Amino acid sequence: MPKTKTIYVCQSCGTQHPKWQGQCSACGEWNTLVEEIEVKSKNKIERSPSNALNRPQRISEIGAVGEERKVTPDKEMNRVLGGGLVEGAVMLLGGEPGIGKSTLLLQLALQARGMKILYISGEESAQQIKMRASRIPFENEQLFIVSETRLEAILAFYKNLQPELVIVDSIQTIFSETIESAPGSVSQVRECASQLIRLAKSEEVPLFLVGHITKEGMLAGPKVLEHMVDTVLTFEGDRHNSYRIVRTQKNRFGSTLEMGIYEMNNQGLREVSNPSEIFLSQGNELLSGVSIAATLEGLRPLLIETQALVATSAYGTPQRSATGFDLRRLNMLLAVLEKKCGFSLGNKDVFINMVGGIKVEDPAIDLSLIVSVISSLHDLAVDRTSVFAAEVGLSGEIRPVSRIEPRIAEAAKLGFKTMYISTQQEEGLTGKYPGIQLIGVQKLEEVFNRVFS
Ligand code: TYD
Ligand code: MG
């Protein structure tokens, strides 16, 4: 009989505590401690492959790995992976339930015609996956599906099949018989992930792990997983919107600035190669409270429509609400308008929305947002051929933004005629982009005078 001991493991950070407590003393999270049985014999599991030949090598002697990439048929996926699949790379795809993680990876597997792929589902039966696959208009004879949750069985399937890519959907459903605690607990997830990662590394096979994200935006259970894998991708989007974005949170083989955009339709996910089109609402009529910002999502310029609604507040405390934008930043910008430009917004409700359900963190959106607010406040429409790209400082000054040139090029390509940027950035660029007039501005008043004249 192996000796067992009860321990309490924080489901957020994985720290073990001898006694239950309300707050994890390591990560500060509340109510994350869960009772688990620690089996002493577990320690007998080999922690790392013993390699008698292992020795320190000169850096010049080490053969380059990760250079060779298998380019997948999915361009957006290649982009977020930094060019394609790397041998032995482990990629964690996180996202809320129902966002489309299974669809994304199944579609990738179906598209990669001729590539031998093992797709392990711990959540759906093979028939359910078949049903989903029949909606996706691709076929891959070499795609093998199995519904399995036992780690030991999965490792055996790999040995028999020798696939070129393994997909495990999801890591939280997989459990090892050598560990006492329940599937989905930190110990199980950590141990199963580390064994799968070891498999990927020793067999040099790329491996996708699907991970669920809890409401708080954390990978359910162990945050530890993020440290163990090579690449962390998150799949996000608004449930009521068909657009989905894959972002790279961490990537040992490429940039973390990348993102891929898809549209969910009844045939799976469609790659969106020209994202600006979807974040600009259609129609040419002039509406107040709307303007266009040239933002940058990762390395890609993206033109996004910002919408504002300013209305007299019916009740005492005015409401401020922002969808797709940081509420604190909105409050800051409103304070600048009030204090530096003399607009009275103290008794107004202000609502902000980014078209297309995207979340924007780029400060270059500030100017467009302010213009939309003033446009709504005074009910004056903004010319639809104008676009804005500047940060706004605390004293109402217009500040430069990163990588202005791709933004200008994108706006010019989409047929915009005027672009408002900071004066500092205008220098040297005038005339470089024919077809679009650059207007350098220093203060918010200058913008208002020109836009609403
Ligand atoms: P799913 O991949 O199951 O999400 P996850 O694995 O992240 O939990 O996606 C489920 C949603 O995708 C479901 O609401 C239906 C939708 N969907 C489509 O709209 N079109 C399709 O072709 C497919 C396969 C799914
Ligand atoms: Mg799923």
Short mmCIF file of C-alpha atoms and ligand atoms in Angstrom, two decimals:
data_model
loop_
_atom_site.label_atom_id
_atom_site.label_comp_id
_atom_site.label_asym_id
_atom_site.label_seq_id
_atom_site.Cartn_x
_atom_site.Cartn_y
_atom_site.Cartn_z
CA MET A 1 0.00 0.00 0.00
CA PRO A 2 1.43 3.36 -0.96
CA LYS A 3 1.40 5.92 1.80
CA THR A 4 -1.19 8.63 1.21
CA LYS A 5 -1.36 12.11 2.61
CA THR A 6 -3.96 14.84 2.27
CA ILE A 7 -2.71 18.15 0.94
CA TYR A 8 -4.41 21.32 -0.21
CA VAL A 9 -3.40 22.58 -3.61
CA CYS A 10 -4.12 26.07 -4.91
CA GLN A 11 -5.93 25.61 -8.23
CA SER A 12 -4.55 28.90 -9.41
CA CYS A 13 -0.82 28.70 -8.79
CA GLY A 14 -0.30 25.08 -7.81
CA THR A 15 1.22 25.78 -4.40
CA GLN A 16 0.71 22.97 -1.89
CA HIS A 17 -0.44 23.74 1.64
CA PRO A 18 -0.58 21.30 4.56
CA LYS A 19 -3.82 22.83 5.88
CA TRP A 20 -6.88 24.38 4.30
CA GLN A 21 -6.99 28.16 4.30
CA GLY A 22 -9.27 30.69 2.66
CA GLN A 23 -6.57 32.54 0.79
CA CYS A 24 -3.54 31.08 -0.92
CA SER A 25 -0.56 32.64 0.76
CA ALA A 26 1.51 32.27 -2.41
CA CYS A 27 -0.62 33.95 -5.05
CA GLY A 28 -3.18 35.77 -2.90
CA GLU A 29 -6.21 34.20 -4.61
CA TRP A 30 -9.26 33.40 -2.48
CA ASN A 31 -11.09 30.07 -2.32
CA THR A 32 -8.71 28.29 -4.66
CA LEU A 33 -7.49 25.57 -2.28
CA VAL A 34 -8.74 22.08 -3.06
CA GLU A 35 -8.12 18.92 -1.11
CA GLU A 36 -6.01 16.37 -2.94
CA ILE A 37 -4.55 13.04 -1.99
CA GLU A 38 -0.85 12.85 -2.46
CA VAL A 39 0.37 9.35 -3.19
CA LYS A 40 3.91 8.87 -2.03
CA SER A 41 4.67 6.28 -4.69
CA LYS A 42 4.03 9.02 -7.26
CA ASN A 43 7.56 10.17 -6.66
CA LYS A 44 8.75 7.03 -8.34
CA ILE A 45 7.54 8.36 -11.66
CA GLU A 46 10.62 9.28 -13.55
CA ARG A 47 10.78 13.05 -13.57
CA SER A 48 13.14 13.52 -16.44
CA PRO A 49 14.49 11.12 -19.00
CA SER A 50 17.88 10.06 -17.78
CA ASN A 51 20.33 10.59 -20.53
CA ALA A 52 23.76 9.20 -19.90
CA LEU A 53 25.19 11.05 -22.89
CA ASN A 54 23.98 14.43 -21.75
CA ARG A 55 26.80 16.91 -21.27
CA PRO A 56 27.30 20.65 -21.68
CA GLN A 57 28.11 21.56 -25.25
CA ARG A 58 29.68 24.56 -26.94
CA ILE A 59 26.95 26.79 -28.27
CA SER A 60 28.44 26.50 -31.75
CA GLU A 61 28.25 22.70 -31.61
CA ILE A 62 24.56 22.61 -30.88
CA GLY A 63 22.49 21.76 -33.92
CA ALA A 64 19.81 24.30 -34.67
CA VAL A 65 16.32 23.17 -33.86
CA GLY A 66 13.17 25.08 -34.41
CA GLU A 67 14.51 26.38 -37.68
CA GLU A 68 12.46 24.05 -39.77
CA ARG A 69 8.81 24.83 -39.78
CA LYS A 70 5.92 22.93 -41.18
CA VAL A 71 3.80 25.55 -42.84
CA THR A 72 0.13 24.79 -42.20
CA PRO A 73 -2.61 25.55 -44.74
CA ASP A 74 -4.06 28.03 -42.27
CA LYS A 75 -2.35 31.38 -42.89
CA GLU A 76 -3.66 32.99 -39.74
CA MET A 77 -2.37 30.09 -37.65
CA ASN A 78 1.04 30.27 -39.33
CA ARG A 79 1.14 33.94 -38.49
CA VAL A 80 0.49 33.48 -34.78
CA LEU A 81 2.90 30.56 -34.55
CA GLY A 82 5.64 32.68 -36.09
CA GLY A 83 5.71 30.90 -39.47
CA GLY A 84 4.39 27.39 -38.90
CA LEU A 85 4.66 24.32 -36.71
CA VAL A 86 8.02 23.64 -35.08
CA GLU A 87 9.07 20.05 -34.34
CA GLY A 88 8.53 19.18 -30.71
CA ALA A 89 6.83 22.48 -29.95
CA VAL A 90 4.01 22.43 -27.43
CA MET A 91 1.25 24.94 -27.99
CA LEU A 92 -1.46 25.71 -25.51
CA LEU A 93 -4.68 27.09 -26.98
CA GLY A 94 -6.77 28.73 -24.28
CA GLY A 95 -10.23 30.17 -24.52
CA GLU A 96 -13.66 30.28 -22.96
CA PRO A 97 -15.95 27.31 -23.49
CA GLY A 98 -17.85 27.50 -26.77
CA ILE A 99 -15.60 30.06 -28.39
CA GLY A 100 -14.44 27.61 -31.09
CA LYS A 101 -11.17 26.02 -29.93
CA SER A 102 -12.20 22.52 -30.98
CA THR A 103 -13.47 23.82 -34.29
CA LEU A 104 -10.25 25.71 -34.96
CA LEU A 105 -7.99 22.72 -34.36
CA LEU A 106 -10.27 20.22 -36.09
CA GLN A 107 -10.37 22.48 -39.09
CA LEU A 108 -6.60 22.83 -39.07
CA ALA A 109 -6.31 19.04 -38.96
CA LEU A 110 -8.76 18.62 -41.83
CA GLN A 111 -7.04 21.26 -43.93
CA ALA A 112 -3.61 19.68 -43.52
CA ARG A 113 -4.34 17.10 -46.19
CA GLY A 114 -1.97 14.16 -46.16
CA MET A 115 -0.47 15.01 -42.78
CA LYS A 116 -0.87 12.22 -40.23
CA ILE A 117 -2.62 13.74 -37.25
CA LEU A 118 -3.90 12.25 -34.00
CA TYR A 119 -6.80 14.18 -32.51
CA ILE A 120 -7.65 13.13 -28.96
CA SER A 121 -10.90 14.38 -27.56
CA GLY A 122 -11.68 14.01 -23.90
CA GLU A 123 -14.91 15.91 -24.25
CA GLU A 124 -16.72 14.62 -27.29
CA SER A 125 -17.37 11.22 -28.79
CA ALA A 126 -15.88 10.30 -32.16
CA GLN A 127 -19.38 10.59 -33.67
CA GLN A 128 -19.81 14.11 -32.36
CA ILE A 129 -16.49 15.10 -33.85
CA LYS A 130 -17.49 13.49 -37.14
CA MET A 131 -20.67 15.56 -37.15
CA ARG A 132 -18.71 18.72 -36.59
CA ALA A 133 -16.19 17.73 -39.24
CA SER A 134 -18.92 17.19 -41.82
CA ARG A 135 -19.75 20.91 -41.63
CA ILE A 136 -16.18 21.84 -42.48
CA PRO A 137 -15.46 21.67 -46.19
CA PHE A 138 -12.05 19.95 -45.98
CA GLU A 139 -11.02 16.33 -45.85
CA ASN A 140 -7.94 14.59 -44.56
CA GLU A 141 -7.72 10.82 -44.90
CA GLN A 142 -4.80 10.82 -42.49
CA LEU A 143 -6.69 12.37 -39.60
CA PHE A 144 -7.25 9.90 -36.77
CA ILE A 145 -9.82 10.65 -34.08
CA VAL A 146 -10.11 9.04 -30.68
CA SER A 147 -12.26 9.84 -27.70
CA GLU A 148 -10.04 9.15 -24.71
CA THR A 149 -9.20 10.62 -21.34
CA ARG A 150 -6.64 8.18 -19.93
CA LEU A 151 -3.13 9.47 -20.34
CA GLU A 152 -1.60 6.00 -20.52
CA ALA A 153 -3.90 5.06 -23.40
CA ILE A 154 -3.03 8.28 -25.23
CA LEU A 155 0.68 7.58 -24.97
CA ALA A 156 0.05 4.08 -26.37
CA PHE A 157 -2.00 5.46 -29.29
CA TYR A 158 0.87 7.73 -30.12
CA LYS A 159 3.35 4.84 -30.18
CA ASN A 160 1.19 2.78 -32.53
CA LEU A 161 0.25 5.55 -34.89
CA GLN A 162 3.40 7.72 -35.01
CA PRO A 163 1.51 10.85 -36.14
CA GLU A 164 3.13 14.09 -37.31
CA LEU A 165 0.92 16.25 -35.11
CA VAL A 166 -0.97 15.55 -31.87
CA ILE A 167 -3.97 17.51 -30.66
CA VAL A 168 -5.27 17.01 -27.11
CA ASP A 169 -8.69 18.54 -26.50
CA SER A 170 -8.68 19.42 -23.63
CA ILE A 171 -5.86 18.98 -21.13
CA GLN A 172 -8.28 19.42 -18.23
CA THR A 173 -10.12 16.22 -19.13
CA ILE A 174 -7.03 14.02 -19.29
CA PHE A 175 -6.06 12.04 -16.21
CA SER A 176 -3.36 9.64 -15.22
CA GLU A 177 -4.14 6.48 -13.30
CA THR A 178 -1.00 6.91 -11.23
CA ILE A 179 -2.37 10.03 -9.55
CA GLU A 180 -5.13 9.88 -6.98
CA SER A 181 -6.68 13.30 -7.41
CA ALA A 182 -9.66 14.00 -9.66
CA PRO A 183 -9.33 14.82 -13.37
CA GLY A 184 -9.04 18.57 -13.87
CA SER A 185 -7.23 19.13 -10.57
CA VAL A 186 -3.89 20.89 -10.59
CA SER A 187 -1.90 17.74 -9.87
CA GLN A 188 -3.55 15.83 -12.69
CA VAL A 189 -3.29 18.61 -15.23
CA ARG A 190 0.32 19.31 -14.34
CA GLU A 191 1.41 15.71 -14.42
CA CYS A 192 -0.48 14.85 -17.62
CA ALA A 193 0.80 17.97 -19.35
CA SER A 194 4.36 17.27 -18.33
CA GLN A 195 4.19 13.71 -19.63
CA LEU A 196 2.67 14.85 -22.92
CA ILE A 197 5.29 17.57 -23.22
CA ARG A 198 8.01 15.03 -22.60
CA LEU A 199 6.53 12.91 -25.39
CA ALA A 200 6.48 15.87 -27.78
CA LYS A 201 10.08 16.76 -26.98
CA SER A 202 11.50 13.25 -27.20
CA GLU A 203 9.57 12.33 -30.35
CA GLU A 204 9.98 15.79 -31.90
CA VAL A 205 6.31 15.99 -32.69
CA PRO A 206 4.32 19.22 -32.44
CA LEU A 207 1.55 19.08 -29.85
CA PHE A 208 -1.51 21.25 -29.33
CA LEU A 209 -3.11 21.31 -25.90
CA VAL A 210 -6.52 22.89 -25.52
CA GLY A 211 -7.11 24.61 -22.19
CA HIS A 212 -10.27 26.14 -20.82
CA ILE A 213 -10.18 29.61 -19.44
CA THR A 214 -12.29 30.51 -16.45
CA LYS A 215 -14.43 33.62 -16.26
CA GLU A 216 -11.60 35.54 -14.65
CA GLY A 217 -9.54 34.95 -17.76
CA MET A 218 -7.16 32.45 -16.24
CA LEU A 219 -6.43 29.03 -17.57
CA ALA A 220 -8.69 26.94 -15.41
CA GLY A 221 -6.63 25.22 -12.81
CA PRO A 222 -2.95 25.59 -13.23
CA LYS A 223 -1.36 28.73 -14.39
CA VAL A 224 1.68 26.50 -14.21
CA LEU A 225 0.81 25.19 -17.65
CA GLU A 226 1.74 28.50 -19.21
CA HIS A 227 5.29 28.10 -17.99
CA MET A 228 5.60 24.56 -19.23
CA VAL A 229 4.64 25.05 -22.85
CA ASP A 230 6.49 26.81 -25.67
CA THR A 231 3.63 28.82 -27.03
CA VAL A 232 0.48 30.16 -25.42
CA LEU A 233 -2.30 31.14 -27.77
CA THR A 234 -5.59 32.57 -26.63
CA PHE A 235 -8.75 32.40 -28.65
CA GLU A 236 -11.10 35.23 -27.91
CA GLY A 237 -14.14 36.90 -29.28
CA ASP A 238 -17.56 38.09 -28.40
CA ARG A 239 -20.10 35.27 -28.29
CA HIS A 240 -22.66 37.47 -29.99
CA ASN A 241 -20.28 38.36 -32.75
CA SER A 242 -18.89 36.07 -35.37
CA TYR A 243 -15.32 37.35 -35.24
CA ARG A 244 -12.67 35.41 -33.38
CA ILE A 245 -9.11 36.42 -32.65
CA VAL A 246 -6.15 34.22 -31.84
CA ARG A 247 -3.43 36.07 -29.97
CA THR A 248 0.04 34.93 -29.08
CA GLN A 249 0.66 35.46 -25.35
CA LYS A 250 3.97 33.69 -25.30
CA ASN A 251 6.04 32.18 -28.08
CA ARG A 252 9.49 30.68 -27.83
CA PHE A 253 9.62 30.51 -31.62
CA GLY A 254 8.33 33.86 -32.73
CA SER A 255 6.88 37.23 -31.92
CA THR A 256 4.14 37.69 -29.34
CA LEU A 257 2.74 40.64 -31.20
CA GLU A 258 0.93 38.54 -33.73
CA MET A 259 -2.72 37.81 -34.05
CA GLY A 260 -4.96 35.90 -36.41
CA ILE A 261 -8.53 36.77 -37.24
CA TYR A 262 -11.32 34.38 -38.19
CA GLU A 263 -14.99 34.59 -38.84
CA MET A 264 -17.21 31.80 -37.50
CA ASN A 265 -19.84 30.78 -40.03
CA ASN A 266 -21.77 27.58 -40.67
CA GLN A 267 -18.79 26.02 -42.40
CA GLY A 268 -16.35 26.46 -39.54
CA LEU A 269 -13.92 29.33 -39.30
CA ARG A 270 -13.04 31.50 -42.26
CA GLU A 271 -9.65 33.23 -42.30
CA VAL A 272 -10.02 36.98 -42.49
CA SER A 273 -7.19 38.37 -44.53
CA ASN A 274 -8.30 41.98 -44.65
CA PRO A 275 -9.37 42.69 -41.08
CA SER A 276 -9.99 46.41 -41.45
CA GLU A 277 -13.08 45.77 -43.51
CA ILE A 278 -14.89 44.02 -40.69
CA PHE A 279 -14.26 46.61 -38.03
CA LEU A 280 -15.69 49.44 -40.05
CA SER A 281 -19.46 49.48 -40.15
CA GLN A 282 -20.99 49.56 -43.59
CA GLY A 283 -23.01 52.41 -45.06
CA ASN A 284 -22.13 55.92 -46.05
CA GLU A 285 -24.67 58.01 -44.22
CA LEU A 286 -23.22 60.55 -41.85
CA LEU A 287 -23.89 59.72 -38.24
CA SER A 288 -22.77 61.60 -35.18
CA GLY A 289 -20.76 59.85 -32.48
CA VAL A 290 -18.71 57.81 -34.92
CA SER A 291 -15.12 58.13 -36.10
CA ILE A 292 -12.37 55.89 -37.34
CA ALA A 293 -9.09 55.07 -35.63
CA ALA A 294 -5.97 53.61 -37.22
CA THR A 295 -4.85 51.15 -34.56
CA LEU A 296 -2.24 48.48 -34.52
CA GLU A 297 -3.07 44.98 -33.37
CA GLY A 298 0.20 43.25 -32.91
CA LEU A 299 2.07 44.09 -36.08
CA ARG A 300 -0.99 44.56 -38.20
CA PRO A 301 -2.58 47.92 -38.82
CA LEU A 302 -6.29 47.78 -38.22
CA LEU A 303 -8.85 50.44 -38.90
CA ILE A 304 -11.58 50.39 -36.30
CA GLU A 305 -14.71 52.40 -35.89
CA THR A 306 -15.17 53.90 -32.45
CA GLN A 307 -18.68 54.81 -31.40
CA ALA A 308 -19.76 57.10 -28.61
CA LEU A 309 -23.13 58.01 -27.20
CA VAL A 310 -23.34 60.99 -24.91
CA ALA A 311 -26.72 61.58 -23.31
CA THR A 312 -28.01 63.68 -20.43
CA SER A 313 -28.09 61.55 -17.35
CA ALA A 314 -31.56 60.77 -16.08
CA TYR A 315 -30.44 59.93 -12.56
CA GLY A 316 -27.97 61.42 -10.16
CA THR A 317 -24.74 59.63 -10.97
CA PRO A 318 -23.81 59.67 -14.64
CA GLN A 319 -22.99 56.30 -16.20
CA ARG A 320 -19.78 55.58 -17.99
CA SER A 321 -19.55 52.36 -19.90
CA ALA A 322 -16.98 51.09 -22.37
CA THR A 323 -17.14 47.97 -24.52
CA GLY A 324 -13.79 46.95 -25.92
CA PHE A 325 -11.95 49.78 -24.21
CA ASP A 326 -10.48 50.35 -20.75
CA LEU A 327 -13.01 52.19 -18.61
CA ARG A 328 -10.35 53.91 -16.52
CA ARG A 329 -8.75 55.32 -19.63
CA LEU A 330 -12.13 56.54 -20.83
CA ASN A 331 -12.64 58.36 -17.53
CA MET A 332 -9.21 59.90 -17.88
CA LEU A 333 -9.97 61.14 -21.41
CA LEU A 334 -13.30 62.56 -20.27
CA ALA A 335 -11.53 64.38 -17.45
CA VAL A 336 -9.11 65.88 -19.98
CA LEU A 337 -12.06 67.10 -22.08
CA GLU A 338 -13.65 68.62 -19.03
CA LYS A 339 -10.63 70.24 -17.47
CA LYS A 340 -8.53 71.22 -20.48
CA CYS A 341 -11.10 71.86 -23.17
CA GLY A 342 -13.99 73.17 -21.09
CA PHE A 343 -16.65 70.64 -22.11
CA SER A 344 -19.19 69.93 -19.47
CA LEU A 345 -19.69 66.19 -19.17
CA GLY A 346 -20.40 65.97 -15.45
CA ASN A 347 -24.12 65.34 -15.96
CA LYS A 348 -23.79 63.16 -19.06
CA ASP A 349 -23.90 59.42 -19.53
CA VAL A 350 -21.11 58.29 -21.83
CA PHE A 351 -21.16 54.96 -23.64
CA ILE A 352 -18.30 53.73 -25.80
CA ASN A 353 -18.26 50.85 -28.20
CA MET A 354 -15.71 49.36 -30.59
CA VAL A 355 -17.37 47.99 -33.70
CA GLY A 356 -16.93 44.25 -34.27
CA GLY A 357 -16.55 43.30 -30.62
CA ILE A 358 -12.79 43.75 -30.57
CA LYS A 359 -10.81 44.80 -27.49
CA VAL A 360 -8.41 47.63 -28.14
CA GLU A 361 -5.43 48.46 -25.96
CA ASP A 362 -3.52 50.61 -28.42
CA PRO A 363 -3.36 54.19 -27.04
CA ALA A 364 -3.51 55.48 -30.62
CA ILE A 365 -7.26 55.09 -30.37
CA ASP A 366 -7.53 58.00 -27.88
CA LEU A 367 -7.98 60.74 -30.43
CA SER A 368 -10.69 58.96 -32.38
CA LEU A 369 -12.50 58.19 -29.15
CA ILE A 370 -12.46 61.81 -28.06
CA VAL A 371 -13.63 62.95 -31.48
CA SER A 372 -16.54 60.47 -31.31
CA VAL A 373 -17.50 61.74 -27.86
CA ILE A 374 -17.54 65.37 -28.98
CA SER A 375 -19.33 64.39 -32.18
CA SER A 376 -22.08 62.77 -30.16
CA LEU A 377 -22.18 65.56 -27.58
CA HIS A 378 -22.80 68.24 -30.21
CA ASP A 379 -24.56 65.97 -32.67
CA LEU A 380 -22.10 66.84 -35.43
CA ALA A 381 -21.04 64.08 -37.80
CA VAL A 382 -17.39 63.43 -38.64
CA ASP A 383 -16.38 63.15 -42.27
CA ARG A 384 -16.16 59.43 -43.10
CA THR A 385 -12.98 59.83 -45.11
CA SER A 386 -11.02 61.01 -42.04
CA VAL A 387 -9.05 58.74 -39.77
CA PHE A 388 -7.28 59.37 -36.44
CA ALA A 389 -4.12 57.96 -34.89
CA ALA A 390 -2.76 59.70 -31.82
CA GLU A 391 -2.51 59.32 -28.08
CA VAL A 392 -3.92 62.08 -25.91
CA GLY A 393 -1.93 63.21 -22.88
CA LEU A 394 -3.17 64.49 -19.56
CA SER A 395 -2.88 68.10 -20.61
CA GLY A 396 -4.77 67.54 -23.84
CA GLU A 397 -1.64 67.37 -25.95
CA ILE A 398 -1.58 65.13 -29.01
CA ARG A 399 1.17 62.57 -28.70
CA PRO A 400 2.95 60.40 -31.22
CA VAL A 401 2.20 56.69 -31.48
CA SER A 402 4.29 53.68 -32.38
CA ARG A 403 4.77 52.55 -35.98
CA ILE A 404 2.85 55.34 -37.65
CA GLU A 405 3.80 54.41 -41.22
CA PRO A 406 1.97 51.08 -41.50
CA ARG A 407 -1.08 52.84 -40.13
CA ILE A 408 -0.89 55.56 -42.77
CA ALA A 409 -0.31 53.00 -45.50
CA GLU A 410 -3.36 50.98 -44.42
CA ALA A 411 -5.59 54.07 -44.29
CA ALA A 412 -4.37 55.17 -47.74
CA LYS A 413 -4.96 51.67 -49.10
CA LEU A 414 -8.55 51.69 -47.87
CA GLY A 415 -9.21 55.04 -49.55
CA PHE A 416 -9.19 57.43 -46.61
CA LYS A 417 -8.42 61.02 -47.57
CA THR A 418 -7.34 62.70 -44.34
CA MET A 419 -5.40 61.43 -41.36
CA TYR A 420 -4.89 63.27 -38.09
CA ILE A 421 -1.60 62.52 -36.39
CA SER A 422 0.73 64.30 -33.99
CA THR A 423 2.75 67.19 -35.45
CA GLN A 424 5.99 65.50 -34.42
CA GLN A 425 5.22 62.51 -36.56
CA GLU A 426 4.05 64.44 -39.57
CA GLU A 427 7.56 65.70 -40.31
CA GLY A 428 9.26 63.79 -43.05
CA LEU A 429 6.12 61.97 -44.05
CA THR A 430 4.30 64.70 -45.96
CA GLY A 431 3.95 63.68 -49.57
CA LYS A 432 5.25 60.18 -48.93
CA TYR A 433 1.78 58.69 -49.15
CA PRO A 434 -0.03 60.23 -52.10
CA GLY A 435 -3.80 60.14 -51.88
CA ILE A 436 -3.94 60.77 -48.16
CA GLN A 437 -3.46 64.16 -46.55
CA LEU A 438 -1.63 64.10 -43.22
CA ILE A 439 -2.73 66.71 -40.74
CA GLY A 440 -0.32 67.27 -37.89
CA VAL A 441 -1.99 68.49 -34.70
CA GLN A 442 -0.65 69.47 -31.28
CA LYS A 443 -3.72 70.23 -29.24
CA LEU A 444 -7.24 68.88 -29.03
CA GLU A 445 -8.71 72.31 -29.90
CA GLU A 446 -6.96 72.25 -33.27
CA VAL A 447 -8.55 68.89 -34.02
CA PHE A 448 -12.03 70.09 -33.05
CA ASN A 449 -11.66 73.28 -35.09
CA ARG A 450 -10.77 71.33 -38.18
CA VAL A 451 -13.07 68.35 -37.80
CA PHE A 452 -16.19 70.22 -36.77
CA SER A 453 -15.73 73.40 -38.80
P1 TYD B 1 -16.31 24.72 -30.16
O1 TYD B 1 -15.22 24.53 -31.15
O2 TYD B 1 -17.04 23.53 -29.68
O3 TYD B 1 -15.83 25.57 -28.93
P2 TYD B 1 -14.82 25.17 -27.76
O4 TYD B 1 -14.09 23.96 -28.18
O5 TYD B 1 -13.96 26.39 -27.63
O6 TYD B 1 -15.66 24.95 -26.55
O7 TYD B 1 -17.31 25.74 -30.86
C1 TYD B 1 -18.63 25.67 -30.62
C2 TYD B 1 -19.39 26.74 -31.34
O8 TYD B 1 -19.02 26.91 -32.68
C3 TYD B 1 -20.82 26.33 -31.32
O9 TYD B 1 -21.55 27.32 -30.64
C4 TYD B 1 -21.21 26.21 -32.75
C5 TYD B 1 -20.18 26.98 -33.49
N1 TYD B 1 -19.89 26.47 -34.86
C6 TYD B 1 -20.28 27.21 -35.95
O10 TYD B 1 -20.85 28.29 -35.82
N2 TYD B 1 -19.99 26.75 -37.22
C7 TYD B 1 -19.36 25.56 -37.43
O11 TYD B 1 -19.13 25.17 -38.59
C8 TYD B 1 -18.97 24.79 -36.28
C9 TYD B 1 -18.26 23.49 -36.45
C10 TYD B 1 -19.24 25.29 -35.02
MG MG B 2 -14.21 22.06 -27.34
#
